[in-house]
mmCIF file with all atom_site columns, C-alpha atoms in Angstrom:
data_model
loop_
_atom_site.group_PDB
_atom_site.id
_atom_site.type_symbol
_atom_site.label_atom_id
_atom_site.label_alt_id
_atom_site.label_comp_id
_atom_site.label_asym_id
_atom_site.label_entity_id
_atom_site.label_seq_id
_atom_site.pdbx_PDB_ins_code
_atom_site.Cartn_x
_atom_site.Cartn_y
_atom_site.Cartn_z
_atom_site.occupancy
_atom_site.B_iso_or_equiv
_atom_site.pdbx_formal_charge
_atom_site.auth_seq_id
_atom_site.auth_comp_id
_atom_site.auth_asym_id
_atom_site.auth_atom_id
_atom_site.pdbx_PDB_model_num
ATOM 1   C CA . MET T 1 1   ? 86.419  141.490 78.540  1.00 36.00 ? 1   MET T CA 1
ATOM 2   C CA . LEU T 1 2   ? 84.987  143.730 75.818  1.00 40.00 ? 2   LEU T CA 1
ATOM 3   C CA . PRO T 1 3   ? 86.554  143.648 72.366  1.00 39.00 ? 3   PRO T CA 1
ATOM 4   C CA . ILE T 1 4   ? 88.499  146.844 71.659  1.00 38.00 ? 4   ILE T CA 1
ATOM 5   C CA . ARG T 1 5   ? 89.471  148.237 68.296  1.00 42.00 ? 5   ARG T CA 1
ATOM 6   C CA . CYS T 1 6   ? 90.276  151.567 66.715  1.00 44.00 ? 6   CYS T CA 1
ATOM 7   C CA . LEU T 1 7   ? 87.376  153.063 64.814  1.00 47.00 ? 7   LEU T CA 1
ATOM 8   C CA . THR T 1 8   ? 87.866  156.072 62.603  1.00 45.00 ? 8   THR T CA 1
ATOM 9   C CA . LYS T 1 9   ? 85.230  158.572 61.609  1.00 45.00 ? 9   LYS T CA 1
ATOM 10  C CA . CYS T 1 10  ? 85.553  157.402 57.995  1.00 44.00 ? 10  CYS T CA 1
ATOM 11  C CA . ASP T 1 11  ? 84.470  153.867 58.885  1.00 43.00 ? 11  ASP T CA 1
ATOM 12  C CA . ALA T 1 12  ? 82.100  154.802 61.706  1.00 43.00 ? 12  ALA T CA 1
ATOM 13  C CA . GLU T 1 13  ? 79.088  155.031 59.414  1.00 43.00 ? 13  GLU T CA 1
ATOM 14  C CA . GLU T 1 14  ? 79.743  151.498 58.218  1.00 42.00 ? 14  GLU T CA 1
ATOM 15  C CA . ASP T 1 15  ? 80.204  150.160 61.754  1.00 45.00 ? 15  ASP T CA 1
ATOM 16  C CA . GLU T 1 16  ? 78.005  152.253 64.068  1.00 45.00 ? 16  GLU T CA 1
ATOM 17  C CA . ASN T 1 17  ? 77.324  149.195 66.254  1.00 43.00 ? 17  ASN T CA 1
ATOM 18  C CA . SER T 1 18  ? 80.972  148.571 67.068  1.00 40.00 ? 18  SER T CA 1
ATOM 19  C CA . GLN T 1 19  ? 81.632  147.356 70.599  1.00 37.00 ? 19  GLN T CA 1
ATOM 20  C CA . ILE T 1 20  ? 84.224  149.967 71.549  1.00 37.00 ? 20  ILE T CA 1
ATOM 21  C CA . ALA T 1 21  ? 86.864  152.140 69.956  1.00 40.00 ? 21  ALA T CA 1
ATOM 22  C CA . VAL T 1 22  ? 90.099  153.519 71.346  1.00 40.00 ? 22  VAL T CA 1
ATOM 23  C CA . ILE T 1 23  ? 91.087  157.179 71.333  1.00 40.00 ? 23  ILE T CA 1
ATOM 24  C CA . LEU T 1 24  ? 94.528  157.388 69.802  1.00 35.00 ? 24  LEU T CA 1
ATOM 25  C CA . GLY T 1 25  ? 97.015  159.463 71.776  1.00 37.00 ? 25  GLY T CA 1
ATOM 26  C CA . GLY T 1 26  ? 99.692  161.919 70.708  1.00 37.00 ? 26  GLY T CA 1
ATOM 27  C CA . ASP T 1 27  ? 100.154 162.590 67.010  1.00 40.00 ? 27  ASP T CA 1
ATOM 28  C CA . GLN T 1 28  ? 98.692  159.274 65.905  1.00 42.00 ? 28  GLN T CA 1
ATOM 29  C CA . ARG T 1 29  ? 95.885  159.618 63.389  1.00 42.00 ? 29  ARG T CA 1
ATOM 30  C CA . PRO T 1 30  ? 93.673  157.077 61.678  1.00 43.00 ? 30  PRO T CA 1
ATOM 31  C CA . PRO T 1 31  ? 94.733  156.132 58.126  1.00 44.00 ? 31  PRO T CA 1
ATOM 32  C CA . CYS T 1 32  ? 92.127  158.347 56.435  1.00 45.00 ? 32  CYS T CA 1
ATOM 33  C CA . GLY T 1 33  ? 93.119  161.346 58.569  1.00 45.00 ? 33  GLY T CA 1
ATOM 34  C CA . ALA T 1 34  ? 89.736  161.531 60.285  1.00 47.00 ? 34  ALA T CA 1
ATOM 35  C CA . LYS T 1 35  ? 89.318  162.007 64.001  1.00 55.00 ? 35  LYS T CA 1
ATOM 36  C CA . THR T 1 36  ? 88.948  158.905 66.112  1.00 54.00 ? 36  THR T CA 1
ATOM 37  C CA . LEU T 1 37  ? 85.593  158.152 67.698  1.00 63.00 ? 37  LEU T CA 1
ATOM 38  C CA . LEU T 1 38  ? 84.872  156.524 71.027  1.00 62.00 ? 38  LEU T CA 1
ATOM 39  C CA . LEU T 1 39  ? 81.851  154.283 70.647  1.00 76.00 ? 39  LEU T CA 1
ATOM 40  C CA . ALA T 1 40  ? 80.756  152.698 73.896  1.00 82.00 ? 40  ALA T CA 1
ATOM 41  C CA . PRO T 1 41  ? 79.502  149.146 74.215  1.00 88.00 ? 41  PRO T CA 1
ATOM 42  C CA . LYS T 1 42  ? 75.734  148.800 74.274  1.00 92.00 ? 42  LYS T CA 1
ATOM 43  C CA . VAL T 1 43  ? 73.518  146.924 76.675  1.00 92.00 ? 43  VAL T CA 1
ATOM 44  C CA . LYS T 1 44  ? 70.196  145.435 75.604  1.00 92.00 ? 44  LYS T CA 1
ATOM 45  C CA . LEU T 1 45  ? 67.284  146.760 77.675  1.00 88.00 ? 45  LEU T CA 1
ATOM 46  C CA . SER T 1 46  ? 64.204  144.731 78.608  1.00 85.00 ? 46  SER T CA 1
ATOM 47  C CA . SER T 1 47  ? 62.322  146.582 75.838  1.00 84.00 ? 47  SER T CA 1
ATOM 48  C CA . GLY T 1 48  ? 64.756  145.150 73.284  1.00 88.00 ? 48  GLY T CA 1
ATOM 49  C CA . TYR T 1 49  ? 66.358  148.526 72.563  1.00 90.00 ? 49  TYR T CA 1
ATOM 50  C CA . GLU T 1 50  ? 70.100  148.886 72.937  1.00 93.00 ? 50  GLU T CA 1
ATOM 51  C CA . MET T 1 51  ? 71.600  151.662 75.056  1.00 94.00 ? 51  MET T CA 1
ATOM 52  C CA . PRO T 1 52  ? 75.234  152.835 74.942  1.00 94.00 ? 52  PRO T CA 1
ATOM 53  C CA . ILE T 1 53  ? 76.597  152.270 78.453  1.00 91.00 ? 53  ILE T CA 1
ATOM 54  C CA . LEU T 1 54  ? 78.550  155.525 78.362  1.00 91.00 ? 54  LEU T CA 1
ATOM 55  C CA . GLY T 1 55  ? 76.342  158.606 78.482  1.00 94.00 ? 55  GLY T CA 1
ATOM 56  C CA . PHE T 1 56  ? 77.056  162.336 78.303  1.00 95.00 ? 56  PHE T CA 1
ATOM 57  C CA . GLY T 1 57  ? 75.519  164.132 81.287  1.00 96.00 ? 57  GLY T CA 1
ATOM 58  C CA . THR T 1 58  ? 74.129  167.577 80.541  1.00 96.00 ? 58  THR T CA 1
ATOM 59  C CA . ASN T 1 59  ? 73.212  169.064 83.918  1.00 95.00 ? 59  ASN T CA 1
ATOM 60  C CA . LYS T 1 60  ? 74.010  172.821 84.066  1.00 93.00 ? 60  LYS T CA 1
ATOM 61  C CA . LEU T 1 61  ? 74.747  173.085 80.317  1.00 94.00 ? 61  LEU T CA 1
ATOM 62  C CA . ARG T 1 62  ? 73.114  176.145 78.726  1.00 94.00 ? 62  ARG T CA 1
ATOM 63  C CA . GLY T 1 63  ? 73.353  178.197 75.538  1.00 94.00 ? 63  GLY T CA 1
ATOM 64  C CA . TYR T 1 64  ? 76.731  178.399 73.803  1.00 94.00 ? 64  TYR T CA 1
ATOM 65  C CA . GLN T 1 65  ? 78.378  176.181 76.419  1.00 95.00 ? 65  GLN T CA 1
ATOM 66  C CA . CYS T 1 66  ? 75.725  173.552 75.714  1.00 95.00 ? 66  CYS T CA 1
ATOM 67  C CA . SER T 1 67  ? 76.037  173.656 71.923  1.00 94.00 ? 67  SER T CA 1
ATOM 68  C CA . THR T 1 68  ? 79.845  173.529 72.125  1.00 95.00 ? 68  THR T CA 1
ATOM 69  C CA . ALA T 1 69  ? 79.853  170.635 74.605  1.00 95.00 ? 69  ALA T CA 1
ATOM 70  C CA . ILE T 1 70  ? 77.334  168.654 72.540  1.00 96.00 ? 70  ILE T CA 1
ATOM 71  C CA . HIS T 1 71  ? 79.350  169.319 69.363  1.00 95.00 ? 71  HIS T CA 1
ATOM 72  C CA . TYR T 1 72  ? 82.550  167.949 70.909  1.00 93.00 ? 72  TYR T CA 1
ATOM 73  C CA . ALA T 1 73  ? 80.688  165.059 72.528  1.00 94.00 ? 73  ALA T CA 1
ATOM 74  C CA . VAL T 1 74  ? 79.250  164.000 69.156  1.00 94.00 ? 74  VAL T CA 1
ATOM 75  C CA . GLU T 1 75  ? 82.621  164.548 67.472  1.00 90.00 ? 75  GLU T CA 1
ATOM 76  C CA . THR T 1 76  ? 84.380  162.244 69.940  1.00 89.00 ? 76  THR T CA 1
ATOM 77  C CA . GLY T 1 77  ? 81.716  159.567 69.634  1.00 90.00 ? 77  GLY T CA 1
ATOM 78  C CA . TYR T 1 78  ? 79.165  160.061 72.390  1.00 94.00 ? 78  TYR T CA 1
ATOM 79  C CA . ARG T 1 79  ? 75.771  158.815 71.280  1.00 95.00 ? 79  ARG T CA 1
ATOM 80  C CA . HIS T 1 80  ? 73.948  158.651 74.626  1.00 96.00 ? 80  HIS T CA 1
ATOM 81  C CA . PHE T 1 81  ? 72.828  162.015 76.028  1.00 98.00 ? 81  PHE T CA 1
ATOM 82  C CA . ASP T 1 82  ? 71.253  162.380 79.458  1.00 97.00 ? 82  ASP T CA 1
ATOM 83  C CA . THR T 1 83  ? 69.087  165.334 80.441  1.00 96.00 ? 83  THR T CA 1
ATOM 84  C CA . ALA T 1 84  ? 66.132  165.940 82.749  1.00 94.00 ? 84  ALA T CA 1
ATOM 85  C CA . TYR T 1 85  ? 63.128  168.180 83.310  1.00 93.00 ? 85  TYR T CA 1
ATOM 86  C CA . TYR T 1 86  ? 64.826  169.365 86.512  1.00 93.00 ? 86  TYR T CA 1
ATOM 87  C CA . TYR T 1 87  ? 67.937  170.585 84.643  1.00 95.00 ? 87  TYR T CA 1
ATOM 88  C CA . GLU T 1 88  ? 65.784  173.147 82.775  1.00 95.00 ? 88  GLU T CA 1
ATOM 89  C CA . ASN T 1 89  ? 67.951  172.757 79.664  1.00 96.00 ? 89  ASN T CA 1
ATOM 90  C CA . GLU T 1 90  ? 65.997  170.369 77.454  1.00 97.00 ? 90  GLU T CA 1
ATOM 91  C CA . LYS T 1 91  ? 65.381  173.084 74.855  1.00 98.00 ? 91  LYS T CA 1
ATOM 92  C CA . ASP T 1 92  ? 69.135  173.839 74.610  1.00 98.00 ? 92  ASP T CA 1
ATOM 93  C CA . ILE T 1 93  ? 70.022  170.135 74.487  1.00 98.00 ? 93  ILE T CA 1
ATOM 94  C CA . GLY T 1 94  ? 67.469  169.508 71.745  1.00 98.00 ? 94  GLY T CA 1
ATOM 95  C CA . GLU T 1 95  ? 68.680  172.481 69.689  1.00 98.00 ? 95  GLU T CA 1
ATOM 96  C CA . ALA T 1 96  ? 72.305  171.366 70.013  1.00 98.00 ? 96  ALA T CA 1
ATOM 97  C CA . LEU T 1 97  ? 71.510  167.783 68.995  1.00 98.00 ? 97  LEU T CA 1
ATOM 98  C CA . ARG T 1 98  ? 69.319  168.889 66.077  1.00 98.00 ? 98  ARG T CA 1
ATOM 99  C CA . THR T 1 99  ? 72.187  171.117 64.894  1.00 97.00 ? 99  THR T CA 1
ATOM 100 C CA . GLN T 1 100 ? 74.520  168.110 64.937  1.00 97.00 ? 100 GLN T CA 1
ATOM 101 C CA . ILE T 1 101 ? 71.959  166.133 62.931  1.00 97.00 ? 101 ILE T CA 1
ATOM 102 C CA . LYS T 1 102 ? 71.566  168.961 60.379  1.00 97.00 ? 102 LYS T CA 1
ATOM 103 C CA . MET T 1 103 ? 75.361  169.186 60.046  1.00 96.00 ? 103 MET T CA 1
ATOM 104 C CA . GLY T 1 104 ? 75.446  165.472 59.207  1.00 95.00 ? 104 GLY T CA 1
ATOM 105 C CA . ASN T 1 105 ? 77.577  164.605 62.238  1.00 94.00 ? 105 ASN T CA 1
ATOM 106 C CA . VAL T 1 106 ? 75.075  162.079 63.587  1.00 95.00 ? 106 VAL T CA 1
ATOM 107 C CA . SER T 1 107 ? 71.594  160.793 62.776  1.00 95.00 ? 107 SER T CA 1
ATOM 108 C CA . ARG T 1 108 ? 68.665  160.756 65.189  1.00 96.00 ? 108 ARG T CA 1
ATOM 109 C CA . GLU T 1 109 ? 68.588  156.974 64.918  1.00 95.00 ? 109 GLU T CA 1
ATOM 110 C CA . ASN T 1 110 ? 72.131  156.849 66.328  1.00 94.00 ? 110 ASN T CA 1
ATOM 111 C CA . ILE T 1 111 ? 71.370  159.135 69.281  1.00 96.00 ? 111 ILE T CA 1
ATOM 112 C CA . PHE T 1 112 ? 70.131  157.566 72.507  1.00 95.00 ? 112 PHE T CA 1
ATOM 113 C CA . LEU T 1 113 ? 68.298  160.289 74.415  1.00 96.00 ? 113 LEU T CA 1
ATOM 114 C CA . THR T 1 114 ? 67.461  159.897 78.095  1.00 95.00 ? 114 THR T CA 1
ATOM 115 C CA . THR T 1 115 ? 65.378  162.353 80.076  1.00 92.00 ? 115 THR T CA 1
ATOM 116 C CA . LYS T 1 116 ? 63.603  162.200 83.390  1.00 91.00 ? 116 LYS T CA 1
ATOM 117 C CA . LEU T 1 117 ? 60.263  162.956 85.009  1.00 87.00 ? 117 LEU T CA 1
ATOM 118 C CA . TRP T 1 118 ? 60.727  165.258 88.000  1.00 86.00 ? 118 TRP T CA 1
ATOM 119 C CA . ASN T 1 119 ? 59.388  164.320 91.446  1.00 80.00 ? 119 ASN T CA 1
ATOM 120 C CA . ILE T 1 120 ? 56.475  166.762 91.574  1.00 81.00 ? 120 ILE T CA 1
ATOM 121 C CA . HIS T 1 121 ? 54.985  165.109 88.480  1.00 79.00 ? 121 HIS T CA 1
ATOM 122 C CA . HIS T 1 122 ? 54.611  161.567 89.793  1.00 75.00 ? 122 HIS T CA 1
ATOM 123 C CA . ASP T 1 123 ? 50.832  161.831 89.787  1.00 76.00 ? 123 ASP T CA 1
ATOM 124 C CA . PRO T 1 124 ? 49.662  159.539 86.972  1.00 79.00 ? 124 PRO T CA 1
ATOM 125 C CA . SER T 1 125 ? 47.582  162.372 85.489  1.00 84.00 ? 125 SER T CA 1
ATOM 126 C CA . ASP T 1 126 ? 50.767  164.478 85.067  1.00 85.00 ? 126 ASP T CA 1
ATOM 127 C CA . VAL T 1 127 ? 52.991  161.974 83.288  1.00 85.00 ? 127 VAL T CA 1
ATOM 128 C CA . ARG T 1 128 ? 51.718  162.215 79.693  1.00 87.00 ? 128 ARG T CA 1
ATOM 129 C CA . ARG T 1 129 ? 51.386  166.015 79.809  1.00 90.00 ? 129 ARG T CA 1
ATOM 130 C CA . ILE T 1 130 ? 54.930  166.489 81.147  1.00 91.00 ? 130 ILE T CA 1
ATOM 131 C CA . CYS T 1 131 ? 56.371  163.928 78.733  1.00 90.00 ? 131 CYS T CA 1
ATOM 132 C CA . GLU T 1 132 ? 54.754  165.753 75.809  1.00 92.00 ? 132 GLU T CA 1
ATOM 133 C CA . LYS T 1 133 ? 56.093  169.071 77.120  1.00 94.00 ? 133 LYS T CA 1
ATOM 134 C CA . GLN T 1 134 ? 59.586  167.563 77.310  1.00 94.00 ? 134 GLN T CA 1
ATOM 135 C CA . LEU T 1 135 ? 59.298  166.236 73.751  1.00 94.00 ? 135 LEU T CA 1
ATOM 136 C CA . GLU T 1 136 ? 58.262  169.709 72.615  1.00 96.00 ? 136 GLU T CA 1
ATOM 137 C CA . LEU T 1 137 ? 61.220  171.319 74.419  1.00 97.00 ? 137 LEU T CA 1
ATOM 138 C CA . LEU T 1 138 ? 63.652  168.757 73.001  1.00 97.00 ? 138 LEU T CA 1
ATOM 139 C CA . GLY T 1 139 ? 62.179  169.109 69.515  1.00 97.00 ? 139 GLY T CA 1
ATOM 140 C CA . PHE T 1 140 ? 62.063  165.364 68.902  1.00 96.00 ? 140 PHE T CA 1
ATOM 141 C CA . ASN T 1 141 ? 59.136  163.025 68.395  1.00 92.00 ? 141 ASN T CA 1
ATOM 142 C CA . TYR T 1 142 ? 60.443  160.347 70.762  1.00 93.00 ? 142 TYR T CA 1
ATOM 143 C CA . ILE T 1 143 ? 62.641  159.817 73.819  1.00 93.00 ? 143 ILE T CA 1
ATOM 144 C CA . ASP T 1 144 ? 64.734  156.663 73.971  1.00 92.00 ? 144 ASP T CA 1
ATOM 145 C CA . LEU T 1 145 ? 64.644  156.241 77.751  1.00 90.00 ? 145 LEU T CA 1
ATOM 146 C CA . TYR T 1 146 ? 62.264  157.979 80.156  1.00 89.00 ? 146 TYR T CA 1
ATOM 147 C CA . LEU T 1 147 ? 63.044  157.677 83.851  1.00 87.00 ? 147 LEU T CA 1
ATOM 148 C CA . MET T 1 148 ? 61.609  158.887 87.131  1.00 82.00 ? 148 MET T CA 1
ATOM 149 C CA . HIS T 1 149 ? 64.328  161.269 88.337  1.00 81.00 ? 149 HIS T CA 1
ATOM 150 C CA . PHE T 1 150 ? 63.994  159.933 91.865  1.00 76.00 ? 150 PHE T CA 1
ATOM 151 C CA . PRO T 1 151 ? 61.574  157.029 92.155  1.00 68.00 ? 151 PRO T CA 1
ATOM 152 C CA . ILE T 1 152 ? 59.698  158.604 95.030  1.00 67.00 ? 152 ILE T CA 1
ATOM 153 C CA . GLY T 1 153 ? 56.495  160.581 94.914  1.00 55.00 ? 153 GLY T CA 1
ATOM 154 C CA . TYR T 1 154 ? 56.790  163.490 97.320  1.00 57.00 ? 154 TYR T CA 1
ATOM 155 C CA . GLN T 1 155 ? 53.427  164.823 96.272  1.00 55.00 ? 155 GLN T CA 1
ATOM 156 C CA . HIS T 1 156 ? 51.654  161.635 97.356  1.00 60.00 ? 156 HIS T CA 1
ATOM 157 C CA . LEU T 1 157 ? 53.594  161.268 100.582 1.00 58.00 ? 157 LEU T CA 1
ATOM 158 C CA . CYS T 1 158 ? 53.130  164.717 102.116 1.00 62.00 ? 158 CYS T CA 1
ATOM 159 C CA . ASP T 1 159 ? 49.489  164.285 103.124 1.00 67.00 ? 159 ASP T CA 1
ATOM 160 C CA . GLU T 1 160 ? 50.084  160.734 104.276 1.00 66.00 ? 160 GLU T CA 1
ATOM 161 C CA . ILE T 1 161 ? 53.044  161.767 106.455 1.00 63.00 ? 161 ILE T CA 1
ATOM 162 C CA . LEU T 1 162 ? 51.008  164.555 108.064 1.00 69.00 ? 162 LEU T CA 1
ATOM 163 C CA . LYS T 1 163 ? 48.264  162.143 109.231 1.00 74.00 ? 163 LYS T CA 1
ATOM 164 C CA . PRO T 1 164 ? 50.440  160.254 111.775 1.00 66.00 ? 164 PRO T CA 1
ATOM 165 C CA . MET T 1 165 ? 51.901  163.613 112.883 1.00 61.00 ? 165 MET T CA 1
ATOM 166 C CA . LYS T 1 166 ? 48.385  164.869 113.690 1.00 76.00 ? 166 LYS T CA 1
ATOM 167 C CA . ASP T 1 167 ? 47.758  161.657 115.639 1.00 71.00 ? 167 ASP T CA 1
ATOM 168 C CA . GLY T 1 168 ? 50.954  162.182 117.657 1.00 68.00 ? 168 GLY T CA 1
ATOM 169 C CA . LYS T 1 169 ? 52.675  159.138 116.163 1.00 61.00 ? 169 LYS T CA 1
ATOM 170 C CA . ILE T 1 170 ? 55.405  161.269 114.546 1.00 57.00 ? 170 ILE T CA 1
ATOM 171 C CA . GLN T 1 171 ? 56.965  164.161 116.448 1.00 57.00 ? 171 GLN T CA 1
ATOM 172 C CA . THR T 1 172 ? 58.852  165.965 113.686 1.00 46.00 ? 172 THR T CA 1
#
């Protein structure tokens, strides 16, 4: 079982690596009057980096809705943000996160940013170019976790699938 303790915003900077914090209910407030943060446990990845196990999904977030959602997510303690090339919102996500950094609500070092390579870019010659485009859209110089959105390469498979169809081995 994971250790659980209350973590207030006033002691969050001193204990950013806390295992987990509890959101206080009702009228309860931390002693310093700050809002309570929820900091998720982290898992160590094979690269040695640690990733918060609780992430904030950003699909369909745009504009004002995006900046507001990111603000409240940071305020309540989310540090892992998940976006993707396919969501077409990386620019909005990056702007919202950079705003939170400028406001002093979080540092880049405490954000874990995940984005994904879309299926049509699985050709090895596309990967670096698309990754650099995503970095530019996000406005950051690194991504914490880069995934293949779906680990299948449609682009490579289409021609190969058509060959057995032409030979009559596949009907449809």
